Amino acid sequence: MMHPEQITDSIAFHAEGPVWHDSWGGLRFVDMLAGDLLTMAASGDVSRLHVGSPIAAFVRPRVSGGYVVGTERGIALSDSPFAAPTEYRELWSEPNVRMNEGCVDPWGRLYAGSMPYDKTPGAAKLYRIDGEGCAVVVENNVTTSNGMDFTADGTRAYYNDTATRQTDVYDVTAAGELANRRAFFHTGEGTSPDGLAVDSRGNVWCALNRKGTVRLYSPQAEILGEWKLPCPGVTAVTLGGPDGKDVFITTSKEMADVPGAGAIWHMRAEVSGQPTREYAG
C-alpha cells in the first residue's frame, strides 16, 4: 500500500502547484505567498527564484522553452527555465483579487484562476489565455479558483472552486470549449478541495486542504484511495518522475505550522501521470 513520505525539509510557507518537467530537471513548485519558484533537482537539492511579484501562483513550461508563471494580477514569461520572468499580461486591476491556480489544456492554452484576498463570494474569475496572449473569461462568480486538469483524450476537464466544497466536471467539445459543468464529487463540509491532477487512466487525484488528505477518484467518482498526511495544509498533488509514477504532494504552514508542513511529500502510484502540457505562448 502506498504511504506518503516527507522528502524535503519544511522549505516553504505555502508550497503549491507542483509540476514535473525535464527542462528544469525535475520537480518545480511555488512558494505562493513569497512570490518564489522552487526547483527540486534529482539530487534532492532545492533552489529558489523570486519572480518579481508578491505572488507566484503557478508555473508551467512553454512550448518555445522557458516557463509561464502566474503573478499577482496576471502572468509573466521567461525564455529560459532558470531565468527570472518578465511581466507579460495583466488580467485585472482590482487590488483585492490575486491569482491562485492554473493549468494548460490539450491545445496549449493556459487556464488561470483568481481569488479575492478577503474571500468575498463570487469576486473571482477563471480565464483562458491563448498562445497570442488573448484572454477570455470562461467562468464568472468564482470564489477560490483552484485545481484544474484535463483528461488525456481531451474530452473531460475537472475543476475546483474551493468554496463550493466539491470537484466539478465539464465535457470538452471538439473545439476545446468547456460545456455542461456539473458536480463530480461533493467533498463535504470541513474540507477544501485544492489542487488536482488527472492521471493517464482518467483518475482524479485531489488534495483536500484542512483535512490533510490526498484522495483518488475513478472517472465514475468512486473513491479508489485516500492518504492522510500529518499536516492539515495539503495544497496540491501531481504525478511525475522518470516513469510518471512518482506522486508529489505540496503542503503549507498557513493553516498550522506543524512538523511536515511546508515540505514536499512523495509516494509511488500504480499508474502513471500524463506528460506535462506546455503553454503555447
Coordinates of C-alpha atoms in Angstrom, one line a residue:
M1 CA 0.0 0.0 0.0
M2 CA 1.3 3.5 -0.8
H3 CA 2.3 5.7 2.1
P4 CA 3.4 9.3 1.8
E5 CA 6.9 10.1 3.0
Q6 CA 8.4 13.6 3.6
I7 CA 11.3 14.1 1.1
T8 CA 12.3 17.7 1.9
D9 CA 12.6 19.9 5.0
S10 CA 9.8 22.5 5.6
I11 CA 11.2 24.7 2.9
A12 CA 8.2 26.8 2.0
F13 CA 5.5 28.8 3.9
H14 CA 2.8 27.9 1.3
A15 CA 4.0 25.4 -1.2
E16 CA 1.6 24.9 -4.2
G17 CA 1.3 23.9 -7.8
P18 CA 3.9 21.0 -8.2
V19 CA 4.8 20.3 -11.8
W20 CA 7.4 17.8 -13.2
H21 CA 9.3 18.7 -16.4
D22 CA 12.6 17.7 -17.8
S23 CA 13.5 21.2 -19.0
W24 CA 14.1 22.3 -15.4
G25 CA 15.4 18.9 -14.3
G26 CA 12.6 17.5 -12.1
L27 CA 10.0 19.0 -9.8
R28 CA 9.1 22.7 -9.7
F29 CA 6.5 24.3 -7.4
V30 CA 5.8 27.7 -5.9
D31 CA 6.1 29.2 -2.5
M32 CA 3.0 31.2 -3.4
L33 CA 2.8 34.0 -0.8
A34 CA 6.6 34.6 -1.1
G35 CA 6.5 35.1 -4.9
D36 CA 9.1 32.4 -5.4
L37 CA 9.6 29.4 -7.7
L38 CA 11.3 26.4 -6.1
T39 CA 13.0 23.7 -8.2
M40 CA 14.0 20.3 -6.7
A41 CA 16.7 18.5 -8.7
A42 CA 17.2 14.8 -9.0
S43 CA 19.8 15.1 -6.2
G44 CA 17.1 16.4 -3.8
D45 CA 18.7 19.9 -3.7
V46 CA 16.1 22.7 -3.9
S47 CA 16.8 26.1 -5.5
R48 CA 14.7 29.3 -5.2
L49 CA 14.0 32.1 -7.7
H50 CA 11.9 35.2 -7.0
V51 CA 9.5 36.1 -9.8
G52 CA 9.3 39.9 -9.1
S53 CA 5.8 39.7 -7.7
P54 CA 4.3 39.3 -4.3
I55 CA 2.5 36.2 -5.6
A56 CA 3.8 33.2 -7.6
A57 CA 0.5 31.3 -8.1
F58 CA 1.5 28.5 -10.6
V59 CA 4.2 27.6 -13.1
R60 CA 4.0 25.7 -16.4
P61 CA 6.6 25.0 -19.2
R62 CA 6.3 26.8 -22.5
V63 CA 6.4 25.1 -26.0
S64 CA 9.1 27.6 -27.0
G65 CA 11.2 26.9 -23.9
G66 CA 11.2 28.6 -20.5
Y67 CA 8.1 28.9 -18.5
V68 CA 4.9 30.9 -17.7
V69 CA 4.2 31.9 -14.1
G70 CA 1.1 33.3 -12.5
T71 CA 1.8 36.6 -10.8
E72 CA -0.4 38.7 -8.5
R73 CA -2.7 40.0 -11.2
G74 CA -1.6 38.3 -14.5
I75 CA 1.1 36.2 -16.0
A76 CA 4.9 36.6 -16.6
L77 CA 7.1 34.7 -19.1
S78 CA 10.7 33.5 -19.2
D79 CA 12.5 32.3 -22.2
S80 CA 14.8 30.2 -20.1
P81 CA 13.9 27.5 -17.5
F82 CA 16.1 29.2 -14.9
A83 CA 16.0 33.0 -15.6
A84 CA 13.6 35.4 -13.9
P85 CA 10.4 36.1 -15.8
T86 CA 9.1 39.4 -17.3
E87 CA 5.6 40.5 -16.7
Y88 CA 3.6 39.7 -19.9
R89 CA -0.1 40.3 -19.3
E90 CA -2.1 41.9 -16.5
L91 CA -5.6 40.4 -16.4
W92 CA -7.3 42.7 -13.9
S93 CA -6.6 45.8 -11.8
E94 CA -8.7 45.1 -8.6
P95 CA -6.3 45.2 -5.6
N96 CA -8.4 42.8 -3.6
V97 CA -8.0 40.0 -6.2
R98 CA -5.0 37.8 -6.8
M99 CA -4.0 34.9 -9.0
N100 CA -4.3 31.5 -7.4
E101 CA -4.0 28.5 -9.7
G102 CA -3.6 27.5 -13.4
C103 CA -3.2 24.6 -15.9
V104 CA -2.7 24.1 -19.6
D105 CA -5.2 22.4 -21.8
P106 CA -4.5 19.9 -24.7
W107 CA -4.5 22.8 -27.2
G108 CA -1.7 24.6 -25.3
R109 CA -3.9 27.3 -23.9
L110 CA -3.5 28.5 -20.3
Y111 CA -6.3 28.4 -17.8
A112 CA -5.7 30.9 -14.9
G113 CA -8.0 31.5 -12.0
S114 CA -8.1 34.1 -9.3
M115 CA -9.4 34.6 -5.7
P116 CA -10.2 37.6 -3.6
Y117 CA -7.8 38.3 -0.6
D118 CA -10.9 38.9 1.6
K119 CA -12.7 35.8 0.2
T120 CA -15.7 37.8 -1.0
P121 CA -18.0 35.2 -2.6
G122 CA -18.1 35.3 -6.4
A123 CA -15.4 38.0 -6.7
A124 CA -13.0 35.9 -8.8
K125 CA -12.9 34.5 -12.3
L126 CA -11.4 31.8 -14.4
Y127 CA -9.6 33.0 -17.6
R128 CA -8.4 31.2 -20.7
I129 CA -5.3 32.7 -22.4
D130 CA -4.2 31.6 -25.9
G131 CA -0.8 31.5 -27.3
E132 CA -1.0 35.1 -28.5
G133 CA -1.9 36.3 -25.0
C134 CA -5.6 36.9 -25.8
A135 CA -7.7 36.2 -22.6
V136 CA -11.3 35.4 -22.3
V137 CA -13.4 34.8 -19.1
V138 CA -14.7 31.2 -19.0
E139 CA -16.2 31.3 -15.5
N140 CA -17.6 34.3 -13.6
N141 CA -18.7 34.3 -9.9
V142 CA -15.8 32.2 -8.7
T143 CA -14.7 32.4 -5.1
T144 CA -11.4 30.5 -4.9
S145 CA -10.3 29.2 -8.3
N146 CA -8.2 26.2 -7.6
G147 CA -7.1 22.9 -9.2
M148 CA -7.9 22.1 -12.8
D149 CA -6.9 19.5 -15.3
F150 CA -7.9 17.7 -18.5
T151 CA -8.1 14.0 -19.4
A152 CA -5.5 12.6 -21.8
D153 CA -8.1 12.4 -24.6
G154 CA -9.2 16.0 -24.0
T155 CA -12.9 15.1 -23.6
R156 CA -13.3 16.0 -19.9
A157 CA -12.0 18.7 -17.5
Y158 CA -12.1 18.8 -13.8
Y159 CA -12.2 22.0 -11.7
N160 CA -12.2 23.0 -8.0
D161 CA -13.8 26.3 -6.8
T162 CA -12.9 25.6 -3.2
A163 CA -15.8 27.4 -1.6
T164 CA -18.3 25.0 -3.3
R165 CA -16.7 22.1 -1.3
Q166 CA -16.9 19.9 -4.5
T167 CA -15.0 18.9 -7.6
D168 CA -16.9 19.7 -10.8
V169 CA -16.5 18.1 -14.2
Y170 CA -17.0 19.6 -17.7
D171 CA -17.5 18.0 -21.1
V172 CA -15.0 19.4 -23.5
T173 CA -16.1 19.9 -27.1
A174 CA -14.1 19.1 -30.2
A175 CA -13.3 22.8 -30.4
G176 CA -11.9 22.8 -26.9
E177 CA -14.8 24.6 -25.2
L178 CA -16.0 23.8 -21.7
A179 CA -19.6 22.6 -21.6
N180 CA -22.1 21.0 -19.2
R181 CA -20.5 21.8 -15.9
R182 CA -21.8 19.6 -13.2
A183 CA -20.8 18.1 -9.8
F184 CA -18.4 15.3 -9.9
F185 CA -17.9 14.7 -6.1
H186 CA -19.0 16.7 -3.1
T187 CA -16.2 16.6 -0.6
G188 CA -18.3 17.8 2.3
E189 CA -18.2 20.5 4.9
G190 CA -14.8 20.9 6.7
T191 CA -12.9 20.1 3.5
S192 CA -11.3 22.5 1.0
P193 CA -10.7 20.8 -2.4
D194 CA -7.5 22.4 -3.6
G195 CA -5.1 21.3 -6.3
L196 CA -5.9 18.3 -8.5
A197 CA -4.3 16.2 -11.3
V198 CA -5.7 13.7 -13.8
D199 CA -3.6 10.6 -14.5
S200 CA -3.2 8.6 -17.7
R201 CA -6.2 6.4 -16.9
G202 CA -8.5 9.4 -16.2
N203 CA -8.4 9.0 -12.4
V204 CA -8.6 12.3 -10.5
W205 CA -6.1 13.0 -7.7
C206 CA -7.3 15.7 -5.4
A207 CA -5.7 17.5 -2.4
L208 CA -8.1 18.1 0.4
N209 CA -6.9 21.1 2.4
R210 CA -7.9 21.3 6.0
K211 CA -8.4 17.6 6.0
G212 CA -4.7 16.9 5.3
T213 CA -5.6 14.3 2.7
V214 CA -5.0 13.2 -0.9
R215 CA -7.9 11.4 -2.4
L216 CA -8.1 9.4 -5.6
Y217 CA -11.3 9.1 -7.6
S218 CA -12.1 6.9 -10.6
P219 CA -13.7 8.5 -13.7
Q220 CA -17.0 7.3 -12.2
A221 CA -16.3 9.2 -8.9
E222 CA -15.6 6.1 -6.9
I223 CA -13.0 6.6 -4.1
L224 CA -10.1 4.4 -5.1
G225 CA -7.8 5.5 -2.3
E226 CA -7.2 8.1 0.4
W227 CA -3.9 9.0 2.1
K228 CA -3.6 11.1 5.2
L229 CA -0.6 13.4 6.0
P230 CA 0.3 14.6 9.5
C231 CA -0.2 18.3 8.5
P232 CA -3.7 19.7 7.6
G233 CA -2.4 22.1 4.9
V234 CA -2.3 19.7 1.9
T235 CA -2.4 22.0 -1.1
A236 CA -1.8 20.2 -4.4
V237 CA -0.7 16.9 -6.0
T238 CA 0.9 15.9 -9.3
L239 CA 2.5 12.8 -10.9
G240 CA 5.9 12.8 -12.5
G241 CA 9.3 11.3 -12.3
P242 CA 11.1 9.2 -15.0
D243 CA 8.3 6.8 -15.3
G244 CA 5.5 9.2 -14.4
K245 CA 4.5 7.2 -11.3
D246 CA 6.0 9.5 -8.6
V247 CA 3.3 11.3 -6.7
F248 CA 4.4 14.6 -5.3
I249 CA 2.3 16.5 -2.7
T250 CA 2.8 20.1 -1.6
T251 CA 1.9 21.4 1.8
S252 CA 1.5 24.7 3.7
K253 CA 2.2 26.2 7.1
E254 CA -0.6 28.8 6.6
M255 CA -3.2 26.7 8.4
A256 CA -0.9 25.2 11.0
D257 CA 2.9 25.3 11.4
V258 CA 3.3 21.7 12.5
P259 CA 6.0 19.1 11.6
G260 CA 5.9 18.3 7.9
A261 CA 4.0 21.5 6.9
G262 CA 5.7 23.4 4.1
A263 CA 7.5 20.3 2.9
I264 CA 7.2 18.1 -0.2
W265 CA 5.8 14.6 0.3
H266 CA 6.2 11.6 -2.0
M267 CA 4.7 8.2 -2.7
R268 CA 4.6 5.8 -5.7
A269 CA 1.5 5.2 -7.8
E270 CA 0.5 2.1 -9.8
V271 CA -0.5 4.2 -12.8
S272 CA 1.5 6.9 -14.5
G273 CA 0.6 10.6 -14.8
Q274 CA 0.2 12.4 -18.1
P275 CA 3.1 14.2 -19.8
T276 CA 3.2 17.9 -18.6
R277 CA 1.4 20.1 -21.1
E278 CA 3.2 23.2 -22.3
Y279 CA 1.8 26.6 -22.8
A280 CA 1.8 27.7 -26.5
G281 CA 2.7 31.4 -25.6

